[in-house]
């Protein structure tokens, strides 16, 4: 495992440089937005990565909460299985919005549930909490990048830094929730911090659809100067985007890997320190 | 065009700063481990 | 204390609770960079009176709180009559260093409320519990204006109100005058005789020499020694330092 | 033998109200605080009729939010004195009774504050609803519940943190964003009478249902997480 890390790091570096070249030189220049559109190759992969990390955090948090009780674990596993079946059925039986393929819905449903079981299989007990810490923190880093590159793109293209657009605002709220998640972890004085944090993550996940929905309605009531959208994407652009996404995913895995090891070591050190502190001589009354 | 470079710069600055904090935490942890091992002997 | 009709005699010792009442194995409790317990393994028999003794930070209170189900151990397990402390909470009576009472309400009002938490809406049982600790149920004063000794006794009344099989008491005699303390130990001794298991965490071991069945000495988060209830060997225990706890 | 959740919640609520009545710790300070908030808002935002109608929804709810946070921070203060909360935690009483009692208590408390503040706003800002004004009551009740149910939960969560009083708004505000948006928009729509507030009321109701269920499911875990 340890030898794998540098190999993976070198591969990621190579992939990132190729992706950068593809983004800056390889991809064609967009007609209406010009060169600035190339921010897109950094902005969008970062956003997808951040959302994926937050999703993993949510699954890990649920896992942690139900993992405290074997009965709850069993119930949750059945529910997860039922959700997978329900998404597949819904994908093929219910009418879907224009342009959404049933296979896409079915695959994503199965993927999320599969991820849940993968986490359960490979991250038992306390490890799942380490995973939650890691993904939340790295997710916030990526989300911060999304929030900064977003306005840098919007300013030259739309003429404004910020608009209360659905995606922008939802991302901002998600960022706020996860910053408060990290704060809670830092300020907690409980020996059961993971439980508190996991509960907050579940609340955050419940909040996101409500945020998305409310802002969506809010925005349709207040038309904003959002331009563009629609139309098909140049295949070379799509290629560049996907390469960049792959590169950023690898980079995220690399960072998570380091963070994960750091957290494991910190906890070990804490335990050793705690036991050592007890051994210092003290006197009976 | 400036915006493009600004965006790229910001992205990497944030990543590097975060990696820097990770590195700092690592070194601090290593020091502590060393100290703990010493007291154990 | 003349007669203690309740809760000492209302319940004869349950025949199925012979043998060990509480078993703990490998208890470790870590609070961040501080470990309060580091591997406590012990068996405690039913119907006995244990005094848990030890210096500050020896882990006495943490052990008691784990037995009460208030905190979860980092590692290790607790079994109370074969169940977890949370499942047995109706059979546990817990008294902490703070009074666990509302200062603004009178003793009786407090007990009426806490009785409801155990599903008891019978005022007589509250009155009996207050009388058992030798206080007057009709006292209208709010608990905040009680003396420390009265407050501790009222707190004991709250802990024994529902007739628990196991009593967990943390420093019940701190700041209590000797007369009240002797009364309280007498009551506890009678409750033990009625088949209840009693744990008392205290600094004042001398008060319990007469009534306790066993002294449990804790040191540096472990049980250092279990001995007959006498202070004679305490100096030897005090000199056992740190790691030599096995 | 364990008492039912609702009857125990009623007993606990009665006990809380009685204690509050006896000590009047919080209510007097809170009422004065609420008054101050309204007066300062009136200075800060010029209350001329037409504009004020547009922004009043936001102003009122922001003021209520501040007052509510101060009230919510007091929720567990009484249970922490003498560690009374531990007495609850060792008992077989269902944790959700305690939660419901606290939520209802806070709901009453914050409603009283709002009832004091609302007329002041109406007077200072010369407000009059152009839309169906009975809906304001519904928005008020649902909005207050949204704040109070999550607020009580997060106040319990921040019991286990350092700098408790600061933690509560940090946890509560991000999660409350959709609810606040819904309250503000509904109030604005009703005051200006330009659009229907129906969607926002439904959203607020959905928010209340979702988070009430989530709180009831998770409160025991939080309460026992020491």
GROMACS .gro file of C-alpha atoms in nm, chain D residues 122-204:
model
   83
  694UNK     CA    1  -4.650   4.728   1.244
  695UNK     CA    2  -4.650   5.061   1.428
  696UNK     CA    3  -4.298   5.170   1.335
  697UNK     CA    4  -4.316   5.059   0.974
  698UNK     CA    5  -4.680   5.148   0.923
  699UNK     CA    6  -4.751   4.803   0.780
  700UNK     CA    7  -5.075   4.672   0.645
  701UNK     CA    8  -5.114   4.347   0.461
  702UNK     CA    9  -5.244   4.388   0.108
  703UNK     CA   10  -5.273   4.012   0.064
  704UNK     CA   11  -5.474   3.766   0.276
  705UNK     CA   12  -5.357   3.856   0.624
  706UNK     CA   13  -5.484   3.539   0.795
  707UNK     CA   14  -5.204   3.357   0.613
  708UNK     CA   15  -4.955   3.557   0.818
  709UNK     CA   16  -5.058   3.357   1.124
  710UNK     CA   17  -4.991   3.034   0.941
  711UNK     CA   18  -4.652   3.156   0.819
  712UNK     CA   19  -4.571   3.274   1.170
  713UNK     CA   20  -4.658   2.942   1.329
  714UNK     CA   21  -4.483   2.725   1.069
  715UNK     CA   22  -4.181   2.954   1.056
  716UNK     CA   23  -4.145   2.965   1.433
  717UNK     CA   24  -4.174   2.587   1.451
  718UNK     CA   25  -3.903   2.553   1.185
  719UNK     CA   26  -3.666   2.773   1.385
  720UNK     CA   27  -3.750   2.621   1.718
  721UNK     CA   28  -3.740   2.253   1.629
  722UNK     CA   29  -3.395   2.269   1.471
  723UNK     CA   30  -3.282   2.529   1.722
  724UNK     CA   31  -3.364   2.304   2.017
  725UNK     CA   32  -3.187   2.014   1.850
  726UNK     CA   33  -2.874   2.211   1.773
  727UNK     CA   34  -2.875   2.368   2.118
  728UNK     CA   35  -2.861   2.014   2.256
  729UNK     CA   36  -2.581   1.938   2.015
  730UNK     CA   37  -2.382   2.246   2.115
  731UNK     CA   38  -2.408   2.143   2.481
  732UNK     CA   39  -2.116   1.917   2.405
  733UNK     CA   40  -1.898   2.190   2.260
  734UNK     CA   41  -1.677   2.461   2.392
  735UNK     CA   42  -1.812   2.816   2.344
  736UNK     CA   43  -2.163   2.677   2.337
  737UNK     CA   44  -2.346   3.004   2.273
  738UNK     CA   45  -2.154   3.076   1.954
  739UNK     CA   46  -2.193   2.724   1.819
  740UNK     CA   47  -2.573   2.736   1.807
  741UNK     CA   48  -2.610   3.000   1.533
  742UNK     CA   49  -2.317   2.850   1.344
  743UNK     CA   50  -2.498   2.518   1.324
  744UNK     CA   51  -2.852   2.650   1.297
  745UNK     CA   52  -2.827   2.920   1.030
  746UNK     CA   53  -2.690   2.719   0.735
  747UNK     CA   54  -2.951   2.445   0.784
  748UNK     CA   55  -3.228   2.704   0.824
  749UNK     CA   56  -3.161   2.885   0.497
  750UNK     CA   57  -3.449   2.732   0.300
  751UNK     CA   58  -3.688   2.790   0.589
  752UNK     CA   59  -3.580   3.152   0.626
  753UNK     CA   60  -3.612   3.208   0.254
  754UNK     CA   61  -3.962   3.062   0.261
  755UNK     CA   62  -4.071   3.269   0.564
  756UNK     CA   63  -3.937   3.592   0.418
  757UNK     CA   64  -4.086   3.534   0.075
  758UNK     CA   65  -4.423   3.429   0.213
  759UNK     CA   66  -4.440   3.733   0.439
  760UNK     CA   67  -4.335   3.964   0.158
  761UNK     CA   68  -4.591   3.819  -0.079
  762UNK     CA   69  -4.866   3.858   0.177
  763UNK     CA   70  -4.768   4.214   0.270
  764UNK     CA   71  -4.736   4.335  -0.088
  765UNK     CA   72  -5.024   4.125  -0.216
  766UNK     CA   73  -4.840   4.083  -0.548
  767UNK     CA   74  -4.816   3.707  -0.556
  768UNK     CA   75  -4.957   3.408  -0.378
  769UNK     CA   76  -4.770   3.285  -0.073
  770UNK     CA   77  -4.910   2.938  -0.113
  771UNK     CA   78  -4.599   2.772  -0.251
  772UNK     CA   79  -4.381   2.909   0.026
  773UNK     CA   80  -4.623   2.796   0.295
  774UNK     CA   81  -4.623   2.446   0.149
  775UNK     CA   82  -4.243   2.448   0.139
  776UNK     CA   83  -4.229   2.565   0.498
   0.00000   0.00000   0.00000
